[in-house]
Coordinates of N, CA and C in Angstrom, one line a residue:
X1 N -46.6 -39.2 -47.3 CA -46.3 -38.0 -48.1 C -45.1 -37.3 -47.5
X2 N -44.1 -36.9 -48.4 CA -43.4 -36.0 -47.9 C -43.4 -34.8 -47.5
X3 N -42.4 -34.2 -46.6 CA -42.7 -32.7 -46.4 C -42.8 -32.0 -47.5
X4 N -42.1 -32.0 -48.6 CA -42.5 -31.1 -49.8 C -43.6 -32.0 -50.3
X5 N -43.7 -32.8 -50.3 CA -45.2 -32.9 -50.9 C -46.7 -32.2 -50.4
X6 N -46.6 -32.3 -48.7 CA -47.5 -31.9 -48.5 C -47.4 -30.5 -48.5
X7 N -46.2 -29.8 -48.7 CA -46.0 -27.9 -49.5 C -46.6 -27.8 -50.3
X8 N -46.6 -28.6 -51.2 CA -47.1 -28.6 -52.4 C -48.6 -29.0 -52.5
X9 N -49.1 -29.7 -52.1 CA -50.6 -29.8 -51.8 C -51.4 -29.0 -51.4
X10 N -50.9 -28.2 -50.1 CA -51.4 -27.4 -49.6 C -51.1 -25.7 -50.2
X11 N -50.0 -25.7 -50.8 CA -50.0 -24.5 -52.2 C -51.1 -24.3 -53.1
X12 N -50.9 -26.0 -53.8 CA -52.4 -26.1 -55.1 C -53.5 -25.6 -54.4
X13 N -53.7 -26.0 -53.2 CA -55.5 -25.7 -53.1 C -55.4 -24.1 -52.4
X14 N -54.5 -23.8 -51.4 CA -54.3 -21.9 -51.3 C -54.4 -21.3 -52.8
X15 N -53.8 -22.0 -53.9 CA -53.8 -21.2 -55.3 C -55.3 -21.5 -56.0
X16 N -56.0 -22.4 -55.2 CA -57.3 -22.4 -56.2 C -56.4 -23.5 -57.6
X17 N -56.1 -24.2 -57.5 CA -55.1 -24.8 -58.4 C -55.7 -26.4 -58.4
X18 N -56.9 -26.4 -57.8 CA -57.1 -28.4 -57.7 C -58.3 -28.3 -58.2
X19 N -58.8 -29.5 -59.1 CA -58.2 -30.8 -59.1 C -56.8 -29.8 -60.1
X20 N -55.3 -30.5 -60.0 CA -54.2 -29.7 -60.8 C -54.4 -30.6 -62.0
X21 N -53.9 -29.8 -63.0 CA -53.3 -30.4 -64.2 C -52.1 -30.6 -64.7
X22 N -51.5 -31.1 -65.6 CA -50.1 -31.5 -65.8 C -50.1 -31.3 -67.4
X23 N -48.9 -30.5 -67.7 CA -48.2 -30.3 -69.5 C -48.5 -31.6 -69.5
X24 N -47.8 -32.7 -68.8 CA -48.0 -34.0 -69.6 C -48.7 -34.5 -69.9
X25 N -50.1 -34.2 -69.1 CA -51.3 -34.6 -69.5 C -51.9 -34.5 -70.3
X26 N -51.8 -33.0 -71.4 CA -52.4 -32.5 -72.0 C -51.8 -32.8 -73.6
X27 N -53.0 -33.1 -74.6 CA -53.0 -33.8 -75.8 C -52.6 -32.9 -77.0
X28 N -51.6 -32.7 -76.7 CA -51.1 -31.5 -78.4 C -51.6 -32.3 -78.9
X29 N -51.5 -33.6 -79.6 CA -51.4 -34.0 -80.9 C -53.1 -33.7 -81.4
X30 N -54.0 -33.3 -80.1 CA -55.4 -32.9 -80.7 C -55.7 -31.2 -81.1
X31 N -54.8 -30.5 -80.7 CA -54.6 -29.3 -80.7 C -53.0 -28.9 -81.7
X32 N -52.8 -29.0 -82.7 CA -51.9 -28.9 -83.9 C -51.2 -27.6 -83.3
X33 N -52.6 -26.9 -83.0 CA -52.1 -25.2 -83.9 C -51.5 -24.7 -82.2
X34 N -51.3 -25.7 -81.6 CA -50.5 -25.2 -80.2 C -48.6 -25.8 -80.0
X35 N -48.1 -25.3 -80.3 CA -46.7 -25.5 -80.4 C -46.5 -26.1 -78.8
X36 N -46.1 -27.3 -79.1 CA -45.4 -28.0 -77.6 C -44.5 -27.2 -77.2
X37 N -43.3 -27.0 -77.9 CA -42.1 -26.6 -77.6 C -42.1 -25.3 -76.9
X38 N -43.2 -24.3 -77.6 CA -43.3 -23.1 -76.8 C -44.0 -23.4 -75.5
X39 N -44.7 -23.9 -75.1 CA -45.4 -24.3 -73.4 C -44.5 -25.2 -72.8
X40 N -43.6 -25.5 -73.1 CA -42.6 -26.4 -72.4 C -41.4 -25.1 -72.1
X41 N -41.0 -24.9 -72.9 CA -40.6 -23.5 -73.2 C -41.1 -22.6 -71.5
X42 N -42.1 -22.2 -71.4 CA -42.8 -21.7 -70.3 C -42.7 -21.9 -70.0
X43 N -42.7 -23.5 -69.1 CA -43.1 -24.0 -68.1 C -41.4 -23.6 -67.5
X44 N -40.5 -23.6 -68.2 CA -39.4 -23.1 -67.4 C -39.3 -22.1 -66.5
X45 N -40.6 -20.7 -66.2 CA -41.2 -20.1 -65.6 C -40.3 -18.3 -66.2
X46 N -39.4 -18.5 -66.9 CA -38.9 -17.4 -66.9 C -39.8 -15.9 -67.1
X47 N -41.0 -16.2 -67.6 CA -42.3 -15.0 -68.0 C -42.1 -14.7 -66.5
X48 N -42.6 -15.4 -65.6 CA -42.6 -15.1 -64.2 C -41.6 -14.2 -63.4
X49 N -40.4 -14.6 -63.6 CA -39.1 -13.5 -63.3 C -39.3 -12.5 -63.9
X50 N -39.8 -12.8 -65.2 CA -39.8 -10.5 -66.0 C -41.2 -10.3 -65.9
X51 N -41.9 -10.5 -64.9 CA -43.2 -10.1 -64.5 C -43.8 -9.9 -65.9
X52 N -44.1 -11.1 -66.8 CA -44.8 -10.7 -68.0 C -45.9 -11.1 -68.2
X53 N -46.6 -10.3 -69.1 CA -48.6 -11.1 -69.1 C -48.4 -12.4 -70.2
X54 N -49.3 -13.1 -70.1 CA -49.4 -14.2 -71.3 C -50.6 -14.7 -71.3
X55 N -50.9 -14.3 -72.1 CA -52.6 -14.3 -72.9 C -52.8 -15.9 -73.5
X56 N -53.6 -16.6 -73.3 CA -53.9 -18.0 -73.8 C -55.4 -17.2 -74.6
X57 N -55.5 -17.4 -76.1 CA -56.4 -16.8 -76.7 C -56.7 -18.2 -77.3
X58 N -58.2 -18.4 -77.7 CA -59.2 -19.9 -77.8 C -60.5 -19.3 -77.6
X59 N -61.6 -20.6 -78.9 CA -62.5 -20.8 -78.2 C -63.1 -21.5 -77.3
X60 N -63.8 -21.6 -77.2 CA -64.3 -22.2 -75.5 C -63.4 -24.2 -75.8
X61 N -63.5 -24.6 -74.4 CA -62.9 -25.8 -74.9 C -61.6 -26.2 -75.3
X62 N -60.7 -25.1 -76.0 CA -59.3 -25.6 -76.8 C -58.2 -25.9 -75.5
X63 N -58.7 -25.7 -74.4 CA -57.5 -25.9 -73.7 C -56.6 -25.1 -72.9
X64 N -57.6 -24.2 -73.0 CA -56.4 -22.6 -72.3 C -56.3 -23.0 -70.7
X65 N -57.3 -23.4 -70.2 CA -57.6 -23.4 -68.6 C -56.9 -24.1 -67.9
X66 N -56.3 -25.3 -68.9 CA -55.6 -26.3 -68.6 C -54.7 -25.8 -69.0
X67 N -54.0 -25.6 -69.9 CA -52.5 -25.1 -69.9 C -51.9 -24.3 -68.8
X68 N -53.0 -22.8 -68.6 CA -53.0 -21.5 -67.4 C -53.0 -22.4 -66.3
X69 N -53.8 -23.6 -65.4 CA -53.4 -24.5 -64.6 C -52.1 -25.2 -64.7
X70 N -51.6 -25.7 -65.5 CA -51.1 -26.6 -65.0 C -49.4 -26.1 -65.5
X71 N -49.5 -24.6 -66.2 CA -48.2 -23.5 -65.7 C -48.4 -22.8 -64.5
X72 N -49.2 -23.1 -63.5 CA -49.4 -22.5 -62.5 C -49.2 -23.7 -61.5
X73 N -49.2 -25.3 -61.6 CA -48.4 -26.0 -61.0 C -46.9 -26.5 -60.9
X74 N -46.8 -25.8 -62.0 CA -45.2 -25.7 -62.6 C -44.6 -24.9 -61.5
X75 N -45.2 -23.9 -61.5 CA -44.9 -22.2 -60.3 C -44.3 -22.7 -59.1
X76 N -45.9 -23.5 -58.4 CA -45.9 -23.9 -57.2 C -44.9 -24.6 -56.8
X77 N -45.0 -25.9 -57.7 CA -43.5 -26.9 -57.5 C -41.8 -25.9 -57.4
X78 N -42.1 -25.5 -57.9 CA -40.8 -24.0 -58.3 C -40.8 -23.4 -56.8
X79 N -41.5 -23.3 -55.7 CA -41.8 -22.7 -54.9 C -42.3 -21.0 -54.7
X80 N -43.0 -21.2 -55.9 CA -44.0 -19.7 -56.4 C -45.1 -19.0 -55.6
X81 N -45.3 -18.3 -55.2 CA -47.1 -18.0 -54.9 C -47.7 -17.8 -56.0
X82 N -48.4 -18.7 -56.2 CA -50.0 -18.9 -57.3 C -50.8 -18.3 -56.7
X83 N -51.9 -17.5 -57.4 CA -53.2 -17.5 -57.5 C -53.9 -17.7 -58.6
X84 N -55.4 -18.2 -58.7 CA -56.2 -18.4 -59.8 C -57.5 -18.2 -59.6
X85 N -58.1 -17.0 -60.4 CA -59.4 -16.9 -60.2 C -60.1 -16.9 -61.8
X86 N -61.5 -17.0 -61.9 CA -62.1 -16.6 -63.3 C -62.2 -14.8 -62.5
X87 N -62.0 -14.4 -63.7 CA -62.4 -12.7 -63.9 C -63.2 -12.5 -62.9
X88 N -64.8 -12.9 -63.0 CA -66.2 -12.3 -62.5 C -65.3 -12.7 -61.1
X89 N -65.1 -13.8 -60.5 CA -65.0 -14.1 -58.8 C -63.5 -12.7 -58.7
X90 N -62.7 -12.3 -59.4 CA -62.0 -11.4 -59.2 C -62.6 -9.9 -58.9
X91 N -62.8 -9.8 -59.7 CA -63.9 -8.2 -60.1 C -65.1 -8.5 -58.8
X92 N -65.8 -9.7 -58.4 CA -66.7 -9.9 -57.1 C -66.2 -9.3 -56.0
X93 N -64.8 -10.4 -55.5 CA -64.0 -10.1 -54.9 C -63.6 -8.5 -54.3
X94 N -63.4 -7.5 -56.0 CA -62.8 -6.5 -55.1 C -63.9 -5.8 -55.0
X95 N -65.4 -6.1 -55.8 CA -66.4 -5.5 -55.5 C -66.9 -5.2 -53.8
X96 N -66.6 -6.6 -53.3 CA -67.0 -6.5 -51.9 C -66.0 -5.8 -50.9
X97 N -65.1 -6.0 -51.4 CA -64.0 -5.2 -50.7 C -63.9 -3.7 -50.7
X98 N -64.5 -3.1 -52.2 CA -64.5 -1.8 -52.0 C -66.3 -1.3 -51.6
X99 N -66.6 -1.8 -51.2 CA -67.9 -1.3 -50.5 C -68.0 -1.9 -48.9
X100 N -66.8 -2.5 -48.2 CA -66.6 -3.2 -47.3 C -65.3 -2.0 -46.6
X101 N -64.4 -0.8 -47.5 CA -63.9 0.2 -47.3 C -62.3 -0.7 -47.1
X102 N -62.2 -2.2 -47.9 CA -61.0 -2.6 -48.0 C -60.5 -3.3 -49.1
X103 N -60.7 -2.3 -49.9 CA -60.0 -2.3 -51.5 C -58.5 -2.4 -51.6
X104 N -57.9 -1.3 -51.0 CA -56.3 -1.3 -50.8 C -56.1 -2.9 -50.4
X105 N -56.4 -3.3 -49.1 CA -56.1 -4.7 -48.8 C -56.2 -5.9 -49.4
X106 N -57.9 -5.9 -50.5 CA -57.9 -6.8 -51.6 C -56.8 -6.4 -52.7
X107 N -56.2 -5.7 -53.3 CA -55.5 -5.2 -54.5 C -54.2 -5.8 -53.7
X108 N -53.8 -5.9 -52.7 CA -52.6 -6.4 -52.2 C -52.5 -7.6 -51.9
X109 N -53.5 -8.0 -51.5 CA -53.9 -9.7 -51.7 C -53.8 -10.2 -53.1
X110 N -54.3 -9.6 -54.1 CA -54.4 -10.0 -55.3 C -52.7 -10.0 -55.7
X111 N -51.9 -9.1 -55.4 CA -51.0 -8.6 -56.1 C -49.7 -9.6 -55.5
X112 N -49.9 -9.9 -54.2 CA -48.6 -10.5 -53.3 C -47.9 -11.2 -54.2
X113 N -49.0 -12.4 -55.1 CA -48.6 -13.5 -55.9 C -47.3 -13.7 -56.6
X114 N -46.6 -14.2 -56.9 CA -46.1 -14.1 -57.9 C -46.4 -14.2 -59.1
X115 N -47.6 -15.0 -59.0 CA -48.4 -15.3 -60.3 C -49.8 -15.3 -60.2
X116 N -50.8 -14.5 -61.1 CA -52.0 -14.5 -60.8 C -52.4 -15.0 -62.0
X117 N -53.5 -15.6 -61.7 CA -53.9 -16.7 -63.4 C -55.2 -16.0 -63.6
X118 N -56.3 -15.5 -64.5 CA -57.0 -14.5 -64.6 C -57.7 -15.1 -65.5
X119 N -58.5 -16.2 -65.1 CA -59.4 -17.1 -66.2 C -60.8 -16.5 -66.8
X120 N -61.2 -17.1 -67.8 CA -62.9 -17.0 -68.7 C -63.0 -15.6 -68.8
X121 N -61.9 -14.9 -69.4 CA -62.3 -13.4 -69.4 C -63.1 -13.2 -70.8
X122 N -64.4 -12.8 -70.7 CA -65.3 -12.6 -71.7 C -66.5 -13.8 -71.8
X123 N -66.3 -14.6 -70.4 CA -67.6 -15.3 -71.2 C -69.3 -15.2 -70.2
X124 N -68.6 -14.3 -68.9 CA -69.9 -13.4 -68.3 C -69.7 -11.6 -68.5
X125 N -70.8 -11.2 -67.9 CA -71.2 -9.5 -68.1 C -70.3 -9.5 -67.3
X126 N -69.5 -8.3 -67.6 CA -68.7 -7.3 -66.2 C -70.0 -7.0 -65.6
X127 N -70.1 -6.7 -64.2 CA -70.6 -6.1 -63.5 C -70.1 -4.2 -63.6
X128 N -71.1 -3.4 -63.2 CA -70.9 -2.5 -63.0 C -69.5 -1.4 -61.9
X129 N -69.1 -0.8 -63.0 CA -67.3 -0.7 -62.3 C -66.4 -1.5 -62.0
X130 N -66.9 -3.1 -62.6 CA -66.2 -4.1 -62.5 C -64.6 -3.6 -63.3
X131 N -64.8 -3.4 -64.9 CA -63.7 -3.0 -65.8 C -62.7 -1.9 -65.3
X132 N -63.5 -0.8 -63.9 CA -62.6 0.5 -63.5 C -62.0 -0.4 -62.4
X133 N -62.0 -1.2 -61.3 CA -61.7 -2.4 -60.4 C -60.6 -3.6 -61.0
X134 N -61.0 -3.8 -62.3 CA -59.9 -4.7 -62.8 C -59.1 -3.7 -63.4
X135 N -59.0 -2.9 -63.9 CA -58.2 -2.0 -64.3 C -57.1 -1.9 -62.7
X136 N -57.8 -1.4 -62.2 CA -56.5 -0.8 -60.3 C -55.5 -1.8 -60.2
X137 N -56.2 -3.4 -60.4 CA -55.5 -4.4 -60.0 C -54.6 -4.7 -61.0
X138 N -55.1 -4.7 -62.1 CA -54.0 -4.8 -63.1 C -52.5 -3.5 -63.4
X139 N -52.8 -2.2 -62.7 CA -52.4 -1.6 -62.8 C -51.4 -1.5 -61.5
X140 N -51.6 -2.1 -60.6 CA -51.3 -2.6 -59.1 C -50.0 -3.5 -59.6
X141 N -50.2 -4.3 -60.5 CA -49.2 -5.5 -60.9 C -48.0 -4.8 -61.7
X142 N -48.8 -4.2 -62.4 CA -47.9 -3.8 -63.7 C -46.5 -3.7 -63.7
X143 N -45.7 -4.8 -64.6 CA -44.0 -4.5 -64.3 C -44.0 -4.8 -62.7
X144 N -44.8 -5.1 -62.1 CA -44.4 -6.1 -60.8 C -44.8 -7.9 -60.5
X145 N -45.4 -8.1 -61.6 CA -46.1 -9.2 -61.1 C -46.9 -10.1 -62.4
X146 N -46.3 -11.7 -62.6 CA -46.5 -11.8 -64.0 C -48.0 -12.4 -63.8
X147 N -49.0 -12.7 -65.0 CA -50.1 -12.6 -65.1 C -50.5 -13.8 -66.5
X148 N -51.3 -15.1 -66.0 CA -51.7 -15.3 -67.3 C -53.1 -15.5 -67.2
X149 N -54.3 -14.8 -68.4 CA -55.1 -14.6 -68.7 C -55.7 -15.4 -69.9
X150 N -56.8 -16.0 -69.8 CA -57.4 -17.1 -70.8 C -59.0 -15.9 -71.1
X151 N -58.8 -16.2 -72.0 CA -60.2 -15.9 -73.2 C -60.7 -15.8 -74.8
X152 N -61.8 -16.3 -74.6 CA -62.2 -16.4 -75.8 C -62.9 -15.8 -76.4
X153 N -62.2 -14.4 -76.1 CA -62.6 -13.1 -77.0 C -61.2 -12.3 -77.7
X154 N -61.0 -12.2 -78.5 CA -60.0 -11.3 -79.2 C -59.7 -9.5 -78.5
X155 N -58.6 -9.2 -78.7 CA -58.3 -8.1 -78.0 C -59.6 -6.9 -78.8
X156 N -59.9 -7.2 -80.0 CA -60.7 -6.0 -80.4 C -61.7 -6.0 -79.9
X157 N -62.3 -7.0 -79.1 CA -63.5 -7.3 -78.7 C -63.7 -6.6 -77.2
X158 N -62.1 -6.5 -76.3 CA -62.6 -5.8 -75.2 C -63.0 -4.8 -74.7
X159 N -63.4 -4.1 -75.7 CA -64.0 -2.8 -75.4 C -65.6 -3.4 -75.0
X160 N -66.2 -4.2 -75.9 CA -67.3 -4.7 -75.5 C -67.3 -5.9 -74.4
X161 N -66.4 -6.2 -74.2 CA -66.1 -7.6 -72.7 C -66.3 -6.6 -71.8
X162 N -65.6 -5.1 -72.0 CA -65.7 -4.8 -70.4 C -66.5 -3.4 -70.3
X163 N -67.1 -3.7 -71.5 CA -68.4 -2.5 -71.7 C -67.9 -0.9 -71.3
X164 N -66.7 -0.6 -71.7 CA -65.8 0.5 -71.5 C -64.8 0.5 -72.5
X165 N -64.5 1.5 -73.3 CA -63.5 1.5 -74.6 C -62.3 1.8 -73.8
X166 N -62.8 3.1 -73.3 CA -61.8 3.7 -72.6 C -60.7 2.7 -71.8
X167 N -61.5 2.0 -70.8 CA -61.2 1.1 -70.1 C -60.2 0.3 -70.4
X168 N -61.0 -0.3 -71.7 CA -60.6 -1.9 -72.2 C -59.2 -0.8 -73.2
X169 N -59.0 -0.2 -73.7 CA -57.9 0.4 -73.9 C -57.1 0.9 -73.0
X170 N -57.2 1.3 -71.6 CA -55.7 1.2 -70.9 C -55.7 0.3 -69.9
X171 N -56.4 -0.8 -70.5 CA -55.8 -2.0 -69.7 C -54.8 -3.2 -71.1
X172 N -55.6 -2.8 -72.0 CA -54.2 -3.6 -72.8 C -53.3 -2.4 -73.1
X173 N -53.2 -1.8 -72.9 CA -51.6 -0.7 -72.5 C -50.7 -1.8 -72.2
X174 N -51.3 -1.9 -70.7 CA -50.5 -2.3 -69.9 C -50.4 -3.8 -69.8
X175 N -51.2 -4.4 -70.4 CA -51.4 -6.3 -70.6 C -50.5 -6.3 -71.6
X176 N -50.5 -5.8 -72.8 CA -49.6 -5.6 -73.9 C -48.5 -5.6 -74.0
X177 N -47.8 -4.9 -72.9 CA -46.7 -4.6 -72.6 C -45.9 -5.7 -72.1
X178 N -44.3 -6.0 -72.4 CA -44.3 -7.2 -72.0 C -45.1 -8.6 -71.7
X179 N -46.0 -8.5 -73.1 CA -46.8 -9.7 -73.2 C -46.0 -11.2 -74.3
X180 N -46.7 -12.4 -73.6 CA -46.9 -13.4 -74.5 C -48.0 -13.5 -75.3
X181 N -48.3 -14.0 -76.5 CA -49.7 -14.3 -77.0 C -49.9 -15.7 -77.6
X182 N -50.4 -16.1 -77.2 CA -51.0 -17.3 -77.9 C -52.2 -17.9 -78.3
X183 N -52.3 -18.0 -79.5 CA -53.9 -17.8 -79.8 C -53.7 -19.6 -80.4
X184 N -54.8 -20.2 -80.0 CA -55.3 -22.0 -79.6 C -56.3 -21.6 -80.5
X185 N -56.2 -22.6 -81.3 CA -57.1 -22.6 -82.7 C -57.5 -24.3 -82.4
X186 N -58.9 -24.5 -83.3 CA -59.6 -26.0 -83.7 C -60.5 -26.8 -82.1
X187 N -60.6 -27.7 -82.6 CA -61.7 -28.6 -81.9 C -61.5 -28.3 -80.8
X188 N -63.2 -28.2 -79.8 CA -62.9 -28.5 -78.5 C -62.4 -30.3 -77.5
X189 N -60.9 -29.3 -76.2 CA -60.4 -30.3 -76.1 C -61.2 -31.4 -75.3
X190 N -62.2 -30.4 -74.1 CA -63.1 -31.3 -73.9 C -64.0 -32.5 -74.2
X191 N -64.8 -32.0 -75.0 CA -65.3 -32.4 -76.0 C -64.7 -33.6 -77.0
X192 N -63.7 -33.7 -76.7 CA -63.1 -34.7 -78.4 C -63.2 -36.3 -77.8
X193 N -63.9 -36.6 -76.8 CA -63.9 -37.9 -76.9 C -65.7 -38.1 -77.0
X194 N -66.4 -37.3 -77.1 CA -68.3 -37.3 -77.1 C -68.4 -36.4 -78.5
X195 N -67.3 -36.2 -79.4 CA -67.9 -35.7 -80.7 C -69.2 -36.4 -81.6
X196 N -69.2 -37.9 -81.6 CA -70.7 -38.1 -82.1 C -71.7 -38.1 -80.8
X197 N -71.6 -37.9 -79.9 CA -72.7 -37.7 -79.3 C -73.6 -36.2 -79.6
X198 N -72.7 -35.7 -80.2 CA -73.3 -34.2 -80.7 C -74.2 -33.8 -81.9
X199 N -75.4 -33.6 -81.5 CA -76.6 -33.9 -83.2 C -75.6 -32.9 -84.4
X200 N -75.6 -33.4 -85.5 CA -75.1 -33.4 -86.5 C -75.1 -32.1 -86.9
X201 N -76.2 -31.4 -86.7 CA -76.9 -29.7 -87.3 C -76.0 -28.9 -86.3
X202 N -75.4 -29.8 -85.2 CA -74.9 -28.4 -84.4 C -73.5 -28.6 -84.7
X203 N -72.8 -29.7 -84.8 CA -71.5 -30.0 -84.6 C -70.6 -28.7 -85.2
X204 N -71.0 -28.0 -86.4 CA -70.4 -26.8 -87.2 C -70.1 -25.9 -86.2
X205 N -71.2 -25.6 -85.1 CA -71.4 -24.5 -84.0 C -71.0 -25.0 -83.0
X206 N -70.5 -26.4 -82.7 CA -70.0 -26.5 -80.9 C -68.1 -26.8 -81.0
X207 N -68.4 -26.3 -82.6 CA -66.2 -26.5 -83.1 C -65.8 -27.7 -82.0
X208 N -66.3 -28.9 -82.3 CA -66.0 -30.2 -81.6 C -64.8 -31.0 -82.5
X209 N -65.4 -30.8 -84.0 CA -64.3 -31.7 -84.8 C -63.3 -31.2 -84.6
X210 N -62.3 -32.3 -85.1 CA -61.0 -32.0 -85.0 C -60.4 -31.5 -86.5
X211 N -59.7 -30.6 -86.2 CA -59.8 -29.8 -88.1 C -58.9 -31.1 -88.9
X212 N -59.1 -30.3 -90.1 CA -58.3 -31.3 -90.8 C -57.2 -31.7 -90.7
X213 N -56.8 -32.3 -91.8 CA -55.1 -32.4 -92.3 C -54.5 -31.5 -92.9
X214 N -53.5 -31.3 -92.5 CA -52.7 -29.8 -93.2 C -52.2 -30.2 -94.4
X215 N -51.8 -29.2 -95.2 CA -50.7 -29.5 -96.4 C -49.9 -30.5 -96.1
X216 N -48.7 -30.9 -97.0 CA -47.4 -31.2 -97.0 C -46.8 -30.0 -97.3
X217 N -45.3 -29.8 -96.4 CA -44.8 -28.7 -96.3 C -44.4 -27.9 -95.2
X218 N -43.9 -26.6 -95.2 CA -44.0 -26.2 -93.8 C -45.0 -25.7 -93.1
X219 N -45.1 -26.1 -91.7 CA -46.7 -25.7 -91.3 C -46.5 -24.2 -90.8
X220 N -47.8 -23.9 -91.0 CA -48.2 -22.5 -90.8 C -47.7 -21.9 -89.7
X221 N -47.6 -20.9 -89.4 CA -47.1 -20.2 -88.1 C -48.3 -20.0 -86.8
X222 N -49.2 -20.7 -87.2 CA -50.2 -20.7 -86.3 C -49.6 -21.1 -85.0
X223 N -50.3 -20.8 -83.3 CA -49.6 -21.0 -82.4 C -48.6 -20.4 -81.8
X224 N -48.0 -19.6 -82.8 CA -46.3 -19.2 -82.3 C -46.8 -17.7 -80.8
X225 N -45.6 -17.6 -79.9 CA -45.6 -17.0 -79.2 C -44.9 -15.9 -79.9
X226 N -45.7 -14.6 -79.3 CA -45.5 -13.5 -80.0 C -45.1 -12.5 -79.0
X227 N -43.9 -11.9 -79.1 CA -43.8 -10.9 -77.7 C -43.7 -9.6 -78.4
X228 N -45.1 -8.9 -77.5 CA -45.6 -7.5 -78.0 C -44.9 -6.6 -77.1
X229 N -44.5 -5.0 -77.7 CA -44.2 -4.2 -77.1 C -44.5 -2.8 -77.2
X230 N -45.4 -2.2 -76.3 CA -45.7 -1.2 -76.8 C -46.5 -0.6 -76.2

């Protein structure tokens, strides 16, 4: 292995980034309503220079985790500091640090990154003061440090993700703000090679199939990146 290879090895796993994934690896043609061109687009890292957030929106399965990885091995190779955590190990994290009397120090640790990847937001309970804790951190970054976030809850929903209105409204203030959005529609990606394995009554409820065929015509604007301001 080369010297830069082993830089790069030992980056992925300091970023929480292994097993890594790869744009190339990953199956647009099962996922329609995700525009290649815009995550290729990305992968050129520029969100990263204007410290911008970029939201990977989906339900469970479409592929957000893997995209948020494997634009976060894009970084690395780029010679970036990555990080990647799910929410809950984030919000744990500064939990123990602010009852350990070193909050300041975790928020700076979180923040050093160039890039913080901020996965499964909404699919466990916040913990208590978790949402006022992720708030600091996010607010720590803000206009300093770009951020991509995967969930499969809609922005109207986070008042109830983080069981605070208040909350979950001035944290998309500031998420919003020089944001990407991308919302990942149809089948799960996991899933699409054990779709008959799945009893028939549920397949409606585990969104395994792969949706249909579109019109003829021009396709829908689904997928498009959308830059919010405000």
């Amino acid at each position: 292995m080369t010297r830069e290879g082993r830089r790069i090895s030992v980056a992925l796993k300091t970023a929480r980034l292994m097993p890594a994934k790869t744009i190339e690896g990953f199956d647009f043609a099962f996922q329609p309503s995700l525009d290649r061109g815009r995550i290729l687009a990305l992968a050129q890292l520029h969100f990263i220079e204007r410290a911008e957030v970029l939201h990977l929106l989906g339900p469970p399965g479409t592929g957000k985790s893997h995209i948020a990885t494997a634009l976060g091995v894009e970084a690395v190779r780029a010679g970036k500091r990555v990080y990647r955590a799910t929410l809950a190990e984030i919000i744990d994290g500064l939990s123990r640090a602010e009852r350990d009397g070193r909050l300041p120090e975790k928020l700076r640790f979180f923040s050093r990154n160039s890039l913080l990847i901020v996965d499964e937001i909404g699919y466990l309970p916040i913990t208590p003061g978790g949402a006022n804790l992720f708030f600091q951190l996010v607010n720590h970054r803000y206009e300093k440090g770009a951020m991509i976030l995967t969930s499969n809850r809609g922005f109207a929903e986070w008042g109830e993700v983080f069981g605070d209105p208040v909350v979950a409204t001035a944290l998309l203030d500031r998420l919003l703000h020089h944001a990407i959005v991308i919302q990942i529609e149809g089948a799960s990606y996991r899933l699409r090679a054990h779709a008959d394995l799945i009893p028939e009554h549920s397949r409606s409820h585990a969104a395994i199939m792969p949706p249909p065929p579109k019109r003829r015509g021009r396709p829908p604007k689904n997928g498009r990146t959308d830059h919010l301001h405000g």
